[in-house]
CSV table of C-alpha atoms in Angstrom, one decimal:
chain,number,residue,atom,x,y,z
A,1,MET,CA,0.1,0.1,-0.2
A,2,ALA,CA,1.2,3.2,-1.0
A,3,LEU,CA,1.8,5.9,1.6
A,4,ARG,CA,-0.4,8.7,2.1
A,5,PHE,CA,-0.3,11.6,4.4
A,6,LEU,CA,-3.6,13.3,5.0
A,7,PRO,CA,-3.6,17.0,4.3
A,8,ARG,CA,-2.1,19.2,7.3
A,9,THR,CA,-5.6,20.2,7.9
A,10,ALA,CA,-5.7,16.6,10.2
A,11,TRP,CA,-2.8,18.8,12.2
A,12,ARG,CA,-5.1,22.0,12.8
A,13,ASP,CA,-6.8,21.2,15.9
A,14,TRP,CA,-4.8,18.6,16.9
A,15,ARG,CA,-4.9,19.9,20.4
A,16,ARG,CA,-7.9,20.0,20.6
A,17,PRO,CA,-9.8,16.8,22.2
A,18,ARG,CA,-9.5,16.1,25.9
A,19,ASN,CA,-6.0,15.1,27.4
A,20,LEU,CA,-5.1,11.7,28.2
A,21,ARG,CA,-4.5,11.1,31.9
A,22,VAL,CA,-2.3,9.0,33.3
A,23,PRO,CA,-2.8,8.1,36.6
A,24,LEU,CA,-0.8,8.4,39.3
A,25,HIS,CA,-1.9,5.7,41.9
A,26,THR,CA,-3.7,2.8,39.7
A,27,THR,CA,-2.2,-1.1,39.6
A,28,ASP,CA,-3.9,-1.2,35.9
A,29,VAL,CA,-1.0,-2.5,33.4
A,30,ALA,CA,-1.5,0.3,30.7
A,31,ASP,CA,-1.4,3.1,33.2
A,32,ALA,CA,1.9,1.7,35.0
A,33,ASP,CA,3.5,0.9,30.9
A,34,ARG,CA,2.1,4.8,30.2
A,35,ARG,CA,3.8,6.0,33.6
A,36,PHE,CA,7.4,4.1,33.1
A,37,LEU,CA,7.4,5.6,29.3
A,38,LEU,CA,6.1,9.0,30.3
A,39,LEU,CA,7.8,9.7,33.6
A,40,GLY,CA,10.6,7.5,33.8
A,41,LEU,CA,12.4,6.3,30.5
A,42,LEU,CA,12.2,9.4,28.7
A,43,PRO,CA,13.3,11.9,31.3
A,44,LEU,CA,15.8,9.7,32.7
A,45,TRP,CA,16.8,9.0,29.5
A,46,VAL,CA,18.7,12.1,29.4
A,47,ALA,CA,21.2,11.1,32.4
A,48,PRO,CA,23.3,8.7,30.4
A,49,GLY,CA,23.4,10.9,27.3
A,50,LEU,CA,24.5,14.4,30.0
A,51,ALA,CA,27.2,11.4,31.4
A,52,ASP,CA,28.3,10.7,27.7
A,53,TRP,CA,28.9,14.0,27.4
A,54,TRP,CA,31.1,14.6,29.8
A,55,MET,CA,33.0,11.8,29.4
A,56,HIS,CA,33.7,13.2,25.6
A,57,ARG,CA,34.6,16.1,27.6
A,58,ARG,CA,36.9,14.0,30.0
A,59,THR,CA,38.9,12.0,27.2
A,60,ASP,CA,39.4,15.5,24.9
A,61,ILE,CA,37.1,14.9,22.0
A,62,GLU,CA,38.1,18.1,20.0
A,63,HIS,CA,41.6,17.3,20.0
A,64,THR,CA,41.1,13.6,19.2
A,65,SER,CA,38.5,12.2,17.2
A,66,GLY,CA,37.0,15.9,16.9
A,67,THR,CA,34.0,17.2,14.1
A,68,LYS,CA,34.0,13.4,12.4
A,69,GLU,CA,32.8,11.9,16.1
A,70,SER,CA,30.7,14.6,17.5
A,71,ALA,CA,28.8,14.5,14.3
A,72,VAL,CA,27.7,11.0,14.6
A,73,HIS,CA,26.6,11.8,18.0
A,74,ALA,CA,24.4,14.2,16.4
A,75,LEU,CA,22.8,12.1,13.9
A,76,MET,CA,22.4,9.1,16.3
A,77,MET,CA,20.3,11.7,18.5
A,78,THR,CA,18.5,12.5,15.2
A,79,GLU,CA,17.7,8.5,14.8
A,80,ALA,CA,16.3,8.4,18.7
A,81,GLY,CA,14.6,12.0,18.4
A,82,VAL,CA,12.4,11.5,15.6
A,83,PRO,CA,10.3,8.1,17.0
A,84,VAL,CA,10.5,9.9,20.2
A,85,LEU,CA,8.9,12.8,18.8
A,86,LEU,CA,5.9,10.5,16.9
A,87,GLY,CA,5.0,8.8,20.5
A,88,LEU,CA,4.5,11.9,21.7
A,89,LEU,CA,2.7,13.5,19.4
A,90,ALA,CA,1.4,10.9,16.9
A,91,ARG,CA,-1.5,8.4,16.6
A,92,VAL,CA,0.4,5.0,17.1
A,93,ASN,CA,-0.1,2.6,13.6
A,94,PRO,CA,1.7,0.6,11.1
A,95,PHE,CA,3.5,3.8,9.8
A,96,VAL,CA,4.5,5.1,13.2
A,97,LEU,CA,6.0,1.3,14.5
A,98,THR,CA,7.7,1.1,11.6
A,99,VAL,CA,9.7,4.0,11.7
A,100,MET,CA,10.3,3.6,15.4
A,101,GLY,CA,11.6,0.1,14.5
A,102,GLY,CA,13.7,1.3,11.7
A,103,ALA,CA,15.2,4.4,13.6
A,104,ALA,CA,16.2,1.6,16.6
A,105,VAL,CA,18.2,-0.6,14.0
A,106,ALA,CA,19.7,2.9,12.7
A,107,HIS,CA,20.6,4.0,16.0
A,108,GLY,CA,22.3,0.7,17.0
A,109,ALA,CA,24.0,0.5,13.5
A,110,THR,CA,25.1,4.4,14.3
A,111,ALA,CA,26.4,3.2,17.6
A,112,VAL,CA,28.9,0.7,16.1
A,113,TRP,CA,30.1,3.1,14.1
A,114,ASP,CA,30.8,5.9,16.8
A,115,VAL,CA,32.9,3.4,18.3
A,116,THR,CA,34.7,2.6,15.7
A,117,LEU,CA,35.6,6.1,14.8
A,118,ALA,CA,36.9,6.7,18.6
A,119,THR,CA,38.6,3.6,18.8
A,120,GLY,CA,42.3,4.6,18.6
A,121,GLU,CA,41.7,8.6,18.7
A,122,ARG,CA,40.6,8.4,22.3
A,123,GLU,CA,40.9,6.4,25.1
A,124,ILE,CA,37.3,5.2,25.9
A,125,ARG,CA,37.1,4.1,29.6
A,126,PRO,CA,35.0,1.2,31.2
A,127,ILE,CA,32.5,3.6,32.6
A,128,GLU,CA,31.8,5.2,28.9
A,129,GLN,CA,31.5,1.9,27.8
A,130,HIS,CA,29.2,0.5,30.4
A,131,ILE,CA,27.1,4.5,29.8
A,132,HIS,CA,26.9,3.1,25.6
A,133,SER,CA,25.4,0.3,26.9
A,134,PHE,CA,22.1,2.2,28.2
A,135,LEU,CA,22.4,4.6,25.8
A,136,GLU,CA,21.9,1.2,23.1
A,137,VAL,CA,19.2,-0.8,24.7
A,138,LEU,CA,16.4,2.4,25.6
A,139,PRO,CA,15.5,2.7,22.6
A,140,LEU,CA,14.9,-0.9,22.0
A,141,THR,CA,12.8,-0.5,25.7
A,142,ALA,CA,11.1,2.7,24.5
A,143,LEU,CA,9.9,0.3,21.5
A,144,ALA,CA,8.9,-2.5,23.3
A,145,PHE,CA,6.9,-0.7,25.8
A,146,THR,CA,5.2,1.5,23.4
A,147,ALA,CA,4.6,-2.0,21.2
A,148,CYS,CA,3.1,-3.6,24.1
A,149,LEU,CA,0.2,-0.2,24.7
A,150,HIS,CA,-0.5,-0.5,20.8
A,151,ALA,CA,-0.9,-4.7,20.4
A,152,ASP,CA,-3.7,-3.7,17.8
A,153,GLN,CA,-1.9,-2.1,15.8
A,154,VAL,CA,2.0,-4.1,16.0
A,155,ARG,CA,-0.8,-7.5,14.8
A,156,ALA,CA,-1.8,-4.6,12.2
A,157,THR,CA,1.6,-4.3,11.2
A,158,LEU,CA,2.7,-7.5,10.7
A,159,ARG,CA,-0.1,-7.7,8.5
A,160,GLY,CA,0.6,-5.2,6.0
A,161,GLY,CA,-1.3,-2.5,7.8
A,162,PRO,CA,-4.4,-3.2,5.7
A,163,GLY,CA,-6.5,0.3,7.3
A,164,PRO,CA,-7.4,3.3,5.7
A,165,ASP,CA,-5.5,5.4,7.9
A,166,ASP,CA,-2.9,2.5,8.5
A,167,TRP,CA,0.5,4.7,6.5
A,168,ARG,CA,-0.9,7.9,7.7
A,169,LEU,CA,0.8,10.2,10.0
A,170,LEU,CA,-2.0,11.3,11.9
A,171,PRO,CA,-2.4,13.7,15.7
A,172,LYS,CA,-3.0,12.0,18.7
A,173,GLN,CA,-7.0,10.9,19.5
A,174,ARG,CA,-6.1,12.4,23.2
A,175,PRO,CA,-2.8,14.3,23.2
A,176,LEU,CA,-0.8,14.3,26.0
A,177,PRO,CA,-0.8,17.3,28.1
A,178,GLY,CA,0.7,20.7,27.1
A,179,PRO,CA,2.2,20.9,30.7
A,180,TYR,CA,3.8,17.9,30.3
A,181,LEU,CA,5.8,18.2,26.5
A,182,ALA,CA,6.9,21.7,27.7
A,183,ALA,CA,8.2,20.2,30.8
A,184,LEU,CA,10.2,17.1,28.6
A,185,ALA,CA,11.5,19.7,25.9
A,186,ALA,CA,12.9,21.5,28.4
A,187,VAL,CA,15.0,18.9,30.4
A,188,VAL,CA,15.7,17.6,26.6
A,189,THR,CA,17.2,20.9,25.4
A,190,THR,CA,18.9,21.3,28.7
A,191,GLY,CA,20.4,17.9,29.3
A,192,VAL,CA,20.7,17.1,25.3
A,193,ALA,CA,20.6,19.3,22.5
A,194,LEU,CA,22.7,22.4,24.9
A,195,PRO,CA,25.7,20.2,25.3
A,196,TYR,CA,26.3,18.4,22.4
A,197,THR,CA,25.6,21.4,20.7
A,198,GLU,CA,28.7,22.8,22.6
A,199,GLU,CA,30.4,19.6,22.4
A,200,LEU,CA,30.6,20.1,18.5
A,201,ARG,CA,31.0,23.7,18.5
A,202,ARG,CA,34.4,23.0,20.7
A,203,CYS,CA,35.4,20.3,17.8
A,204,VAL,CA,34.9,22.8,15.2
A,205,ARG,CA,36.9,25.3,16.5
A,206,ALA,CA,39.1,23.4,17.5
A,207,ARG,CA,39.5,22.2,13.7
A,208,ARG,CA,40.0,25.4,12.5
């Protein structure tokens, strides 16, 4: 089936439906799954990313593997960021699940490339290797929990997405609360975007 996107009007009123509530005290499996994803995994994902940035700084990345490795870090953040953004804003369907799966595979392959570039150029300490293990498994963890929450869409994906909206990029029927999205954006900007932008800037200046 050809990939068909709905017109931009599909997203015009995406904030109007009632927000999705994530109860904090229920023991329902779906609620616990959402709590883990939204309040645990996504915010805490920043911690190993920030720790990895610090290890790059300590091992003088700007004067060793330099701009090439730092650019690969930016690529990996994009490979992780696109599926996260889709999961936060878009309706989870076969199209979104396929993008998430492809991004997870690409992220793992790029991580191998990243270590290959750094090996022999700068010291990769055991603690940094351990940090990498977290960064490599977290995208797969997020994908697994998302798949459990949307088992019907996983089944549709395995069947080739026969539904009329299976390969369209659609807004969530019940969007996440605006304050939560704003807070998560602030955490990611502060803990990921700004540090790695600073790293790339240092590498470019050192190269010049």
